[in-house]
Short mmCIF file of N, CA and C in Angstrom, two decimals:
data_model
loop_
_atom_site.label_atom_id
_atom_site.label_comp_id
_atom_site.label_asym_id
_atom_site.label_seq_id
_atom_site.Cartn_x
_atom_site.Cartn_y
_atom_site.Cartn_z
N UNK A 1 91.64 162.48 119.51
CA UNK A 1 91.28 163.87 119.69
C UNK A 1 90.81 164.48 118.37
N UNK A 2 91.53 164.18 117.29
CA UNK A 2 91.18 164.76 115.99
C UNK A 2 89.86 164.21 115.48
N UNK A 3 89.54 162.97 115.83
CA UNK A 3 88.28 162.40 115.38
C UNK A 3 87.08 163.06 116.04
N UNK A 4 87.23 163.56 117.26
CA UNK A 4 86.14 164.24 117.92
C UNK A 4 85.88 165.63 117.33
N UNK A 5 86.89 166.25 116.77
CA UNK A 5 86.72 167.58 116.21
C UNK A 5 85.93 167.56 114.91
N UNK A 6 86.01 166.50 114.15
CA UNK A 6 85.31 166.44 112.87
C UNK A 6 83.80 166.52 113.05
N UNK A 7 83.16 165.72 113.95
CA UNK A 7 81.72 165.87 114.12
C UNK A 7 81.32 167.24 114.66
N UNK A 8 82.15 167.82 115.51
CA UNK A 8 81.83 169.14 116.04
C UNK A 8 81.86 170.17 114.92
N UNK A 9 82.83 170.08 114.02
CA UNK A 9 82.89 171.01 112.89
C UNK A 9 81.69 170.83 111.98
N UNK A 10 81.26 169.59 111.77
CA UNK A 10 80.07 169.37 110.94
C UNK A 10 78.84 169.95 111.61
N UNK A 11 78.72 169.79 112.92
CA UNK A 11 77.58 170.35 113.63
C UNK A 11 77.59 171.87 113.60
N UNK A 12 78.76 172.47 113.69
CA UNK A 12 78.84 173.93 113.65
C UNK A 12 78.38 174.44 112.29
N UNK A 13 78.74 173.74 111.24
CA UNK A 13 78.29 174.15 109.91
C UNK A 13 76.77 174.12 109.85
N UNK A 14 76.17 173.07 110.38
CA UNK A 14 74.71 172.98 110.36
C UNK A 14 74.07 173.99 111.30
N UNK A 15 74.64 174.19 112.47
CA UNK A 15 74.06 175.09 113.45
C UNK A 15 74.17 176.55 113.05
N UNK A 16 75.20 176.90 112.33
CA UNK A 16 75.40 178.30 111.94
C UNK A 16 75.00 178.53 110.48
N UNK A 17 75.33 177.61 109.61
CA UNK A 17 75.09 177.80 108.18
C UNK A 17 73.63 177.84 107.79
N UNK A 18 72.84 176.92 108.30
CA UNK A 18 71.43 176.84 107.92
C UNK A 18 70.66 178.09 108.36
N UNK A 19 70.77 178.55 109.60
CA UNK A 19 70.05 179.79 109.95
C UNK A 19 70.50 181.00 109.14
N UNK A 20 71.78 181.10 108.86
CA UNK A 20 72.26 182.24 108.06
C UNK A 20 71.71 182.16 106.64
N UNK A 21 71.70 180.97 106.07
CA UNK A 21 71.14 180.79 104.73
C UNK A 21 69.65 181.11 104.73
N UNK A 22 68.93 180.64 105.73
CA UNK A 22 67.50 180.92 105.82
C UNK A 22 67.22 182.41 105.93
N UNK A 23 67.97 183.08 106.78
CA UNK A 23 67.77 184.52 106.95
C UNK A 23 68.12 185.28 105.68
N UNK A 24 69.14 184.84 104.97
CA UNK A 24 69.51 185.50 103.72
C UNK A 24 68.40 185.36 102.70
N UNK A 25 67.84 184.18 102.59
CA UNK A 25 66.76 183.97 101.63
C UNK A 25 65.52 184.77 102.00
N UNK A 26 65.21 184.85 103.27
CA UNK A 26 64.02 185.60 103.69
C UNK A 26 64.23 187.09 103.49
N UNK A 27 65.39 187.60 103.84
CA UNK A 27 65.63 189.04 103.70
C UNK A 27 65.74 189.46 102.25
N UNK A 28 66.09 188.57 101.36
CA UNK A 28 66.14 188.94 99.95
C UNK A 28 64.74 189.21 99.41
N UNK A 29 63.72 188.62 100.02
CA UNK A 29 62.34 188.89 99.60
C UNK A 29 61.88 190.28 100.00
N UNK A 30 62.47 190.88 101.03
CA UNK A 30 62.05 192.20 101.46
C UNK A 30 62.35 193.26 100.40
N UNK A 31 63.40 193.06 99.62
CA UNK A 31 63.71 194.02 98.56
C UNK A 31 62.64 193.96 97.47
N UNK A 32 62.10 192.78 97.24
CA UNK A 32 61.03 192.66 96.27
C UNK A 32 59.73 193.24 96.80
N UNK A 33 59.51 193.14 98.09
CA UNK A 33 58.28 193.67 98.67
C UNK A 33 58.23 195.19 98.63
N UNK A 34 59.37 195.85 98.72
CA UNK A 34 59.36 197.31 98.73
C UNK A 34 58.86 197.87 97.40
N UNK A 35 59.08 197.17 96.32
CA UNK A 35 58.58 197.62 95.02
C UNK A 35 57.06 197.51 94.96
N UNK A 36 56.50 196.51 95.62
CA UNK A 36 55.05 196.33 95.61
C UNK A 36 54.37 197.22 96.64
N UNK A 37 55.12 197.84 97.53
CA UNK A 37 54.53 198.65 98.59
C UNK A 37 53.94 199.94 98.04
N UNK A 38 54.34 200.34 96.85
CA UNK A 38 53.86 201.58 96.27
C UNK A 38 52.44 201.46 95.72
N UNK A 39 51.95 200.25 95.54
CA UNK A 39 50.62 200.06 94.99
C UNK A 39 49.56 200.46 96.02
N UNK A 40 48.42 200.97 95.53
CA UNK A 40 47.31 201.31 96.42
C UNK A 40 46.48 200.07 96.66
N UNK A 41 46.44 199.65 97.91
CA UNK A 41 45.68 198.45 98.26
C UNK A 41 44.56 198.77 99.24
N UNK A 42 44.05 199.98 99.20
CA UNK A 42 43.02 200.35 100.16
C UNK A 42 41.63 199.88 99.72
N UNK A 43 41.46 199.57 98.45
CA UNK A 43 40.19 199.08 97.90
C UNK A 43 39.04 200.04 98.20
N UNK A 44 39.32 201.34 98.29
CA UNK A 44 38.28 202.33 98.54
C UNK A 44 37.91 202.47 100.01
N UNK A 45 38.58 201.76 100.88
CA UNK A 45 38.24 201.80 102.29
C UNK A 45 38.70 203.09 102.96
N UNK A 46 39.76 203.72 102.42
CA UNK A 46 40.24 204.98 103.00
C UNK A 46 39.18 206.07 102.86
N UNK A 47 38.52 206.11 101.71
CA UNK A 47 37.48 207.12 101.50
C UNK A 47 36.31 206.89 102.46
N UNK A 48 35.94 205.64 102.66
CA UNK A 48 34.85 205.33 103.58
C UNK A 48 35.24 205.67 105.02
N UNK A 49 36.48 205.41 105.38
CA UNK A 49 36.94 205.71 106.74
C UNK A 49 37.00 207.21 106.97
N UNK A 50 37.39 207.97 105.95
CA UNK A 50 37.44 209.43 106.08
C UNK A 50 36.04 209.99 106.30
N UNK A 51 35.07 209.48 105.55
CA UNK A 51 33.69 209.94 105.71
C UNK A 51 33.13 209.57 107.08
N UNK A 52 33.58 208.45 107.62
CA UNK A 52 33.11 208.02 108.94
C UNK A 52 33.87 208.70 110.07
N UNK A 53 34.91 209.46 109.73
CA UNK A 53 35.68 210.16 110.75
C UNK A 53 36.73 209.28 111.41
N UNK A 54 37.10 208.20 110.77
CA UNK A 54 38.10 207.29 111.32
C UNK A 54 39.48 207.61 110.78
N UNK A 55 40.48 207.13 111.47
CA UNK A 55 41.87 207.34 111.07
C UNK A 55 42.16 206.49 109.83
N UNK A 56 42.81 207.10 108.84
CA UNK A 56 43.15 206.37 107.62
C UNK A 56 44.65 206.16 107.55
N UNK A 57 45.07 205.39 106.59
CA UNK A 57 46.50 205.16 106.37
C UNK A 57 47.01 203.89 107.01
N UNK A 58 46.23 203.28 107.90
CA UNK A 58 46.65 202.03 108.52
C UNK A 58 45.85 200.91 107.86
N UNK A 59 46.54 200.13 107.06
CA UNK A 59 45.86 199.05 106.36
C UNK A 59 45.96 197.76 107.16
N UNK A 60 45.13 196.83 106.79
CA UNK A 60 45.15 195.52 107.44
C UNK A 60 46.49 194.84 107.19
N UNK A 61 47.01 195.02 105.98
CA UNK A 61 48.30 194.40 105.66
C UNK A 61 49.42 194.98 106.53
N UNK A 62 49.40 196.31 106.73
CA UNK A 62 50.46 196.91 107.54
C UNK A 62 50.33 196.50 109.00
N UNK A 63 49.11 196.40 109.50
CA UNK A 63 48.91 195.97 110.88
C UNK A 63 49.35 194.52 111.06
N UNK A 64 48.99 193.66 110.11
CA UNK A 64 49.43 192.26 110.18
C UNK A 64 50.94 192.16 110.08
N UNK A 65 51.54 193.00 109.25
CA UNK A 65 52.99 193.02 109.13
C UNK A 65 53.67 193.44 110.43
N UNK A 66 53.07 194.41 111.12
CA UNK A 66 53.61 194.83 112.41
C UNK A 66 53.53 193.70 113.44
N UNK A 67 52.41 192.99 113.44
CA UNK A 67 52.24 191.88 114.39
C UNK A 67 53.23 190.77 114.09
N UNK A 68 53.35 190.41 112.82
CA UNK A 68 54.29 189.35 112.44
C UNK A 68 55.72 189.77 112.76
N UNK A 69 56.06 191.02 112.52
CA UNK A 69 57.39 191.51 112.84
C UNK A 69 57.68 191.44 114.34
N UNK A 70 56.69 191.78 115.15
CA UNK A 70 56.87 191.70 116.60
C UNK A 70 57.05 190.27 117.06
N UNK A 71 56.25 189.36 116.51
CA UNK A 71 56.37 187.95 116.88
C UNK A 71 57.73 187.40 116.46
N UNK A 72 58.18 187.76 115.27
CA UNK A 72 59.50 187.30 114.82
C UNK A 72 60.62 187.88 115.68
N UNK A 73 60.46 189.09 116.15
CA UNK A 73 61.47 189.67 117.05
C UNK A 73 61.52 188.88 118.35
N UNK A 74 60.36 188.52 118.88
CA UNK A 74 60.33 187.72 120.10
C UNK A 74 60.93 186.34 119.88
N UNK A 75 60.65 185.74 118.73
CA UNK A 75 61.24 184.43 118.42
C UNK A 75 62.75 184.55 118.31
N UNK A 76 63.23 185.63 117.71
CA UNK A 76 64.67 185.84 117.60
C UNK A 76 65.32 186.00 118.96
N UNK A 77 64.67 186.72 119.85
CA UNK A 77 65.20 186.88 121.21
C UNK A 77 65.21 185.54 121.93
N UNK A 78 64.13 184.78 121.80
CA UNK A 78 64.06 183.47 122.44
C UNK A 78 65.13 182.54 121.89
N UNK A 79 65.35 182.56 120.58
CA UNK A 79 66.40 181.75 119.97
C UNK A 79 67.77 182.14 120.53
N UNK A 80 68.02 183.42 120.61
CA UNK A 80 69.31 183.90 121.12
C UNK A 80 69.52 183.45 122.56
N UNK A 81 68.49 183.57 123.39
CA UNK A 81 68.60 183.17 124.80
C UNK A 81 68.84 181.67 124.90
N UNK A 82 68.13 180.86 124.10
CA UNK A 82 68.33 179.41 124.16
C UNK A 82 69.72 179.01 123.68
N UNK A 83 70.23 179.68 122.66
CA UNK A 83 71.58 179.37 122.19
C UNK A 83 72.61 179.73 123.26
N UNK A 84 72.45 180.87 123.88
CA UNK A 84 73.37 181.27 124.96
C UNK A 84 73.28 180.28 126.12
N UNK A 85 72.06 179.89 126.49
CA UNK A 85 71.87 178.94 127.58
C UNK A 85 72.51 177.59 127.24
N UNK A 86 72.29 177.11 126.03
CA UNK A 86 72.90 175.85 125.60
C UNK A 86 74.42 175.95 125.57
N UNK A 87 74.95 177.08 125.15
CA UNK A 87 76.40 177.27 125.13
C UNK A 87 76.99 177.29 126.53
N UNK A 88 76.28 177.92 127.46
CA UNK A 88 76.76 177.93 128.84
C UNK A 88 76.74 176.52 129.43
N UNK A 89 75.65 175.78 129.14
CA UNK A 89 75.59 174.39 129.61
C UNK A 89 76.75 173.58 129.04
N UNK A 90 77.02 173.79 127.76
CA UNK A 90 78.08 173.03 127.09
C UNK A 90 79.45 173.36 127.71
N UNK A 91 79.70 174.64 127.93
CA UNK A 91 81.00 175.05 128.46
C UNK A 91 81.21 174.63 129.91
N UNK A 92 80.13 174.54 130.66
CA UNK A 92 80.25 174.17 132.07
C UNK A 92 80.01 172.69 132.32
N UNK A 93 79.91 171.90 131.25
CA UNK A 93 79.65 170.47 131.42
C UNK A 93 80.79 169.79 132.17
N UNK A 94 82.00 170.13 131.88
CA UNK A 94 83.14 169.60 132.59
C UNK A 94 83.24 168.08 132.55
N UNK A 95 82.90 167.47 131.44
CA UNK A 95 82.99 166.02 131.31
C UNK A 95 81.72 165.29 131.68
N UNK A 96 80.71 165.99 132.16
CA UNK A 96 79.44 165.38 132.50
C UNK A 96 78.65 165.13 131.22
N UNK A 97 78.51 163.86 130.86
CA UNK A 97 77.87 163.52 129.58
C UNK A 97 76.40 163.90 129.55
N UNK A 98 75.69 163.79 130.65
CA UNK A 98 74.27 164.13 130.64
C UNK A 98 74.07 165.63 130.42
N UNK A 99 74.91 166.44 131.04
CA UNK A 99 74.80 167.89 130.84
C UNK A 99 75.21 168.27 129.42
N UNK A 100 76.20 167.58 128.87
CA UNK A 100 76.63 167.84 127.50
C UNK A 100 75.52 167.49 126.52
N UNK A 101 74.88 166.34 126.72
CA UNK A 101 73.78 165.95 125.84
C UNK A 101 72.60 166.90 125.99
N UNK A 102 72.35 167.36 127.20
CA UNK A 102 71.28 168.33 127.42
C UNK A 102 71.58 169.64 126.70
N UNK A 103 72.83 170.08 126.73
CA UNK A 103 73.23 171.31 126.03
C UNK A 103 73.08 171.15 124.52
N UNK A 104 73.53 170.01 124.00
CA UNK A 104 73.41 169.77 122.57
C UNK A 104 71.94 169.71 122.15
N UNK A 105 71.12 169.09 122.98
CA UNK A 105 69.69 169.00 122.67
C UNK A 105 69.04 170.38 122.70
N UNK A 106 69.44 171.21 123.65
CA UNK A 106 68.89 172.57 123.73
C UNK A 106 69.25 173.38 122.49
N UNK A 107 70.50 173.33 122.09
CA UNK A 107 70.94 174.08 120.91
C UNK A 107 70.27 173.54 119.65
N UNK A 108 70.20 172.22 119.53
CA UNK A 108 69.59 171.61 118.34
C UNK A 108 68.11 171.97 118.24
N UNK A 109 67.38 171.86 119.34
CA UNK A 109 65.95 172.19 119.28
C UNK A 109 65.73 173.67 119.04
N UNK A 110 66.61 174.53 119.54
CA UNK A 110 66.48 175.96 119.28
C UNK A 110 66.67 176.26 117.80
N UNK A 111 67.66 175.64 117.19
CA UNK A 111 67.91 175.86 115.76
C UNK A 111 66.77 175.29 114.92
N UNK A 112 66.30 174.10 115.27
CA UNK A 112 65.18 173.50 114.53
C UNK A 112 63.93 174.37 114.66
N UNK A 113 63.67 174.87 115.86
CA UNK A 113 62.52 175.75 116.06
C UNK A 113 62.63 177.02 115.24
N UNK A 114 63.82 177.60 115.19
CA UNK A 114 64.01 178.81 114.39
C UNK A 114 63.81 178.52 112.90
N UNK A 115 64.32 177.39 112.45
CA UNK A 115 64.15 177.02 111.04
C UNK A 115 62.67 176.83 110.72
N UNK A 116 61.92 176.19 111.61
CA UNK A 116 60.49 175.98 111.38
C UNK A 116 59.76 177.31 111.33
N UNK A 117 60.06 178.20 112.26
CA UNK A 117 59.37 179.50 112.28
C UNK A 117 59.71 180.32 111.05
N UNK A 118 60.98 180.37 110.67
CA UNK A 118 61.37 181.14 109.49
C UNK A 118 60.82 180.52 108.21
N UNK A 119 60.75 179.21 108.15
CA UNK A 119 60.16 178.55 106.98
C UNK A 119 58.67 178.86 106.89
N UNK A 120 57.98 178.82 108.02
CA UNK A 120 56.56 179.15 108.01
C UNK A 120 56.35 180.60 107.57
N UNK A 121 57.21 181.49 108.03
CA UNK A 121 57.11 182.88 107.63
C UNK A 121 57.36 183.04 106.13
N UNK A 122 58.38 182.35 105.62
CA UNK A 122 58.69 182.44 104.19
C UNK A 122 57.55 181.89 103.35
N UNK A 123 56.96 180.78 103.77
CA UNK A 123 55.84 180.20 103.03
C UNK A 123 54.65 181.14 103.07
N UNK A 124 54.37 181.73 104.23
CA UNK A 124 53.26 182.67 104.35
C UNK A 124 53.47 183.89 103.46
N UNK A 125 54.69 184.41 103.44
CA UNK A 125 54.97 185.56 102.58
C UNK A 125 54.83 185.20 101.11
N UNK A 126 55.28 184.02 100.74
CA UNK A 126 55.18 183.59 99.35
C UNK A 126 53.72 183.44 98.93
N UNK A 127 52.92 182.81 99.78
CA UNK A 127 51.50 182.63 99.46
C UNK A 127 50.79 183.98 99.46
N UNK A 128 51.13 184.84 100.42
CA UNK A 128 50.52 186.16 100.48
C UNK A 128 50.82 186.99 99.25
N UNK A 129 52.03 186.90 98.73
CA UNK A 129 52.38 187.63 97.52
C UNK A 129 51.65 187.07 96.31
N UNK A 130 51.44 185.77 96.29
CA UNK A 130 50.76 185.15 95.16
C UNK A 130 49.27 185.51 95.15
N UNK A 131 48.68 185.70 96.32
CA UNK A 131 47.25 185.99 96.40
C UNK A 131 46.93 187.47 96.22
N UNK A 132 47.89 188.33 96.54
CA UNK A 132 47.60 189.77 96.47
C UNK A 132 47.92 190.31 95.11
#
């Protein structure tokens, strides 16, 4: 019995620790971004938009940020739903090895998918900061 608990504890560390670490690293970059948000990045386009009678104040960067934020919110909801679904499968397995393996696979793929998406976001933010 005790030998079965050790792999489960190791998996819990990986399943919970890695996403928390990833989110911590990503959110720490937002504090750095707020300092750069004060810079004027309109490149003279606001003046041209005003003369053309268009709405100003909405930059391409802010619109892209809104889209990325919305997509990340959807990914977060999907991750949460998959983790809950995998947990329900795991709890209701009742000794059925195929259902248990299916639950573990669901949780593992959800965590891997979240790590891939957050890593891609972090890389994009890093490259975007280097180019701007």
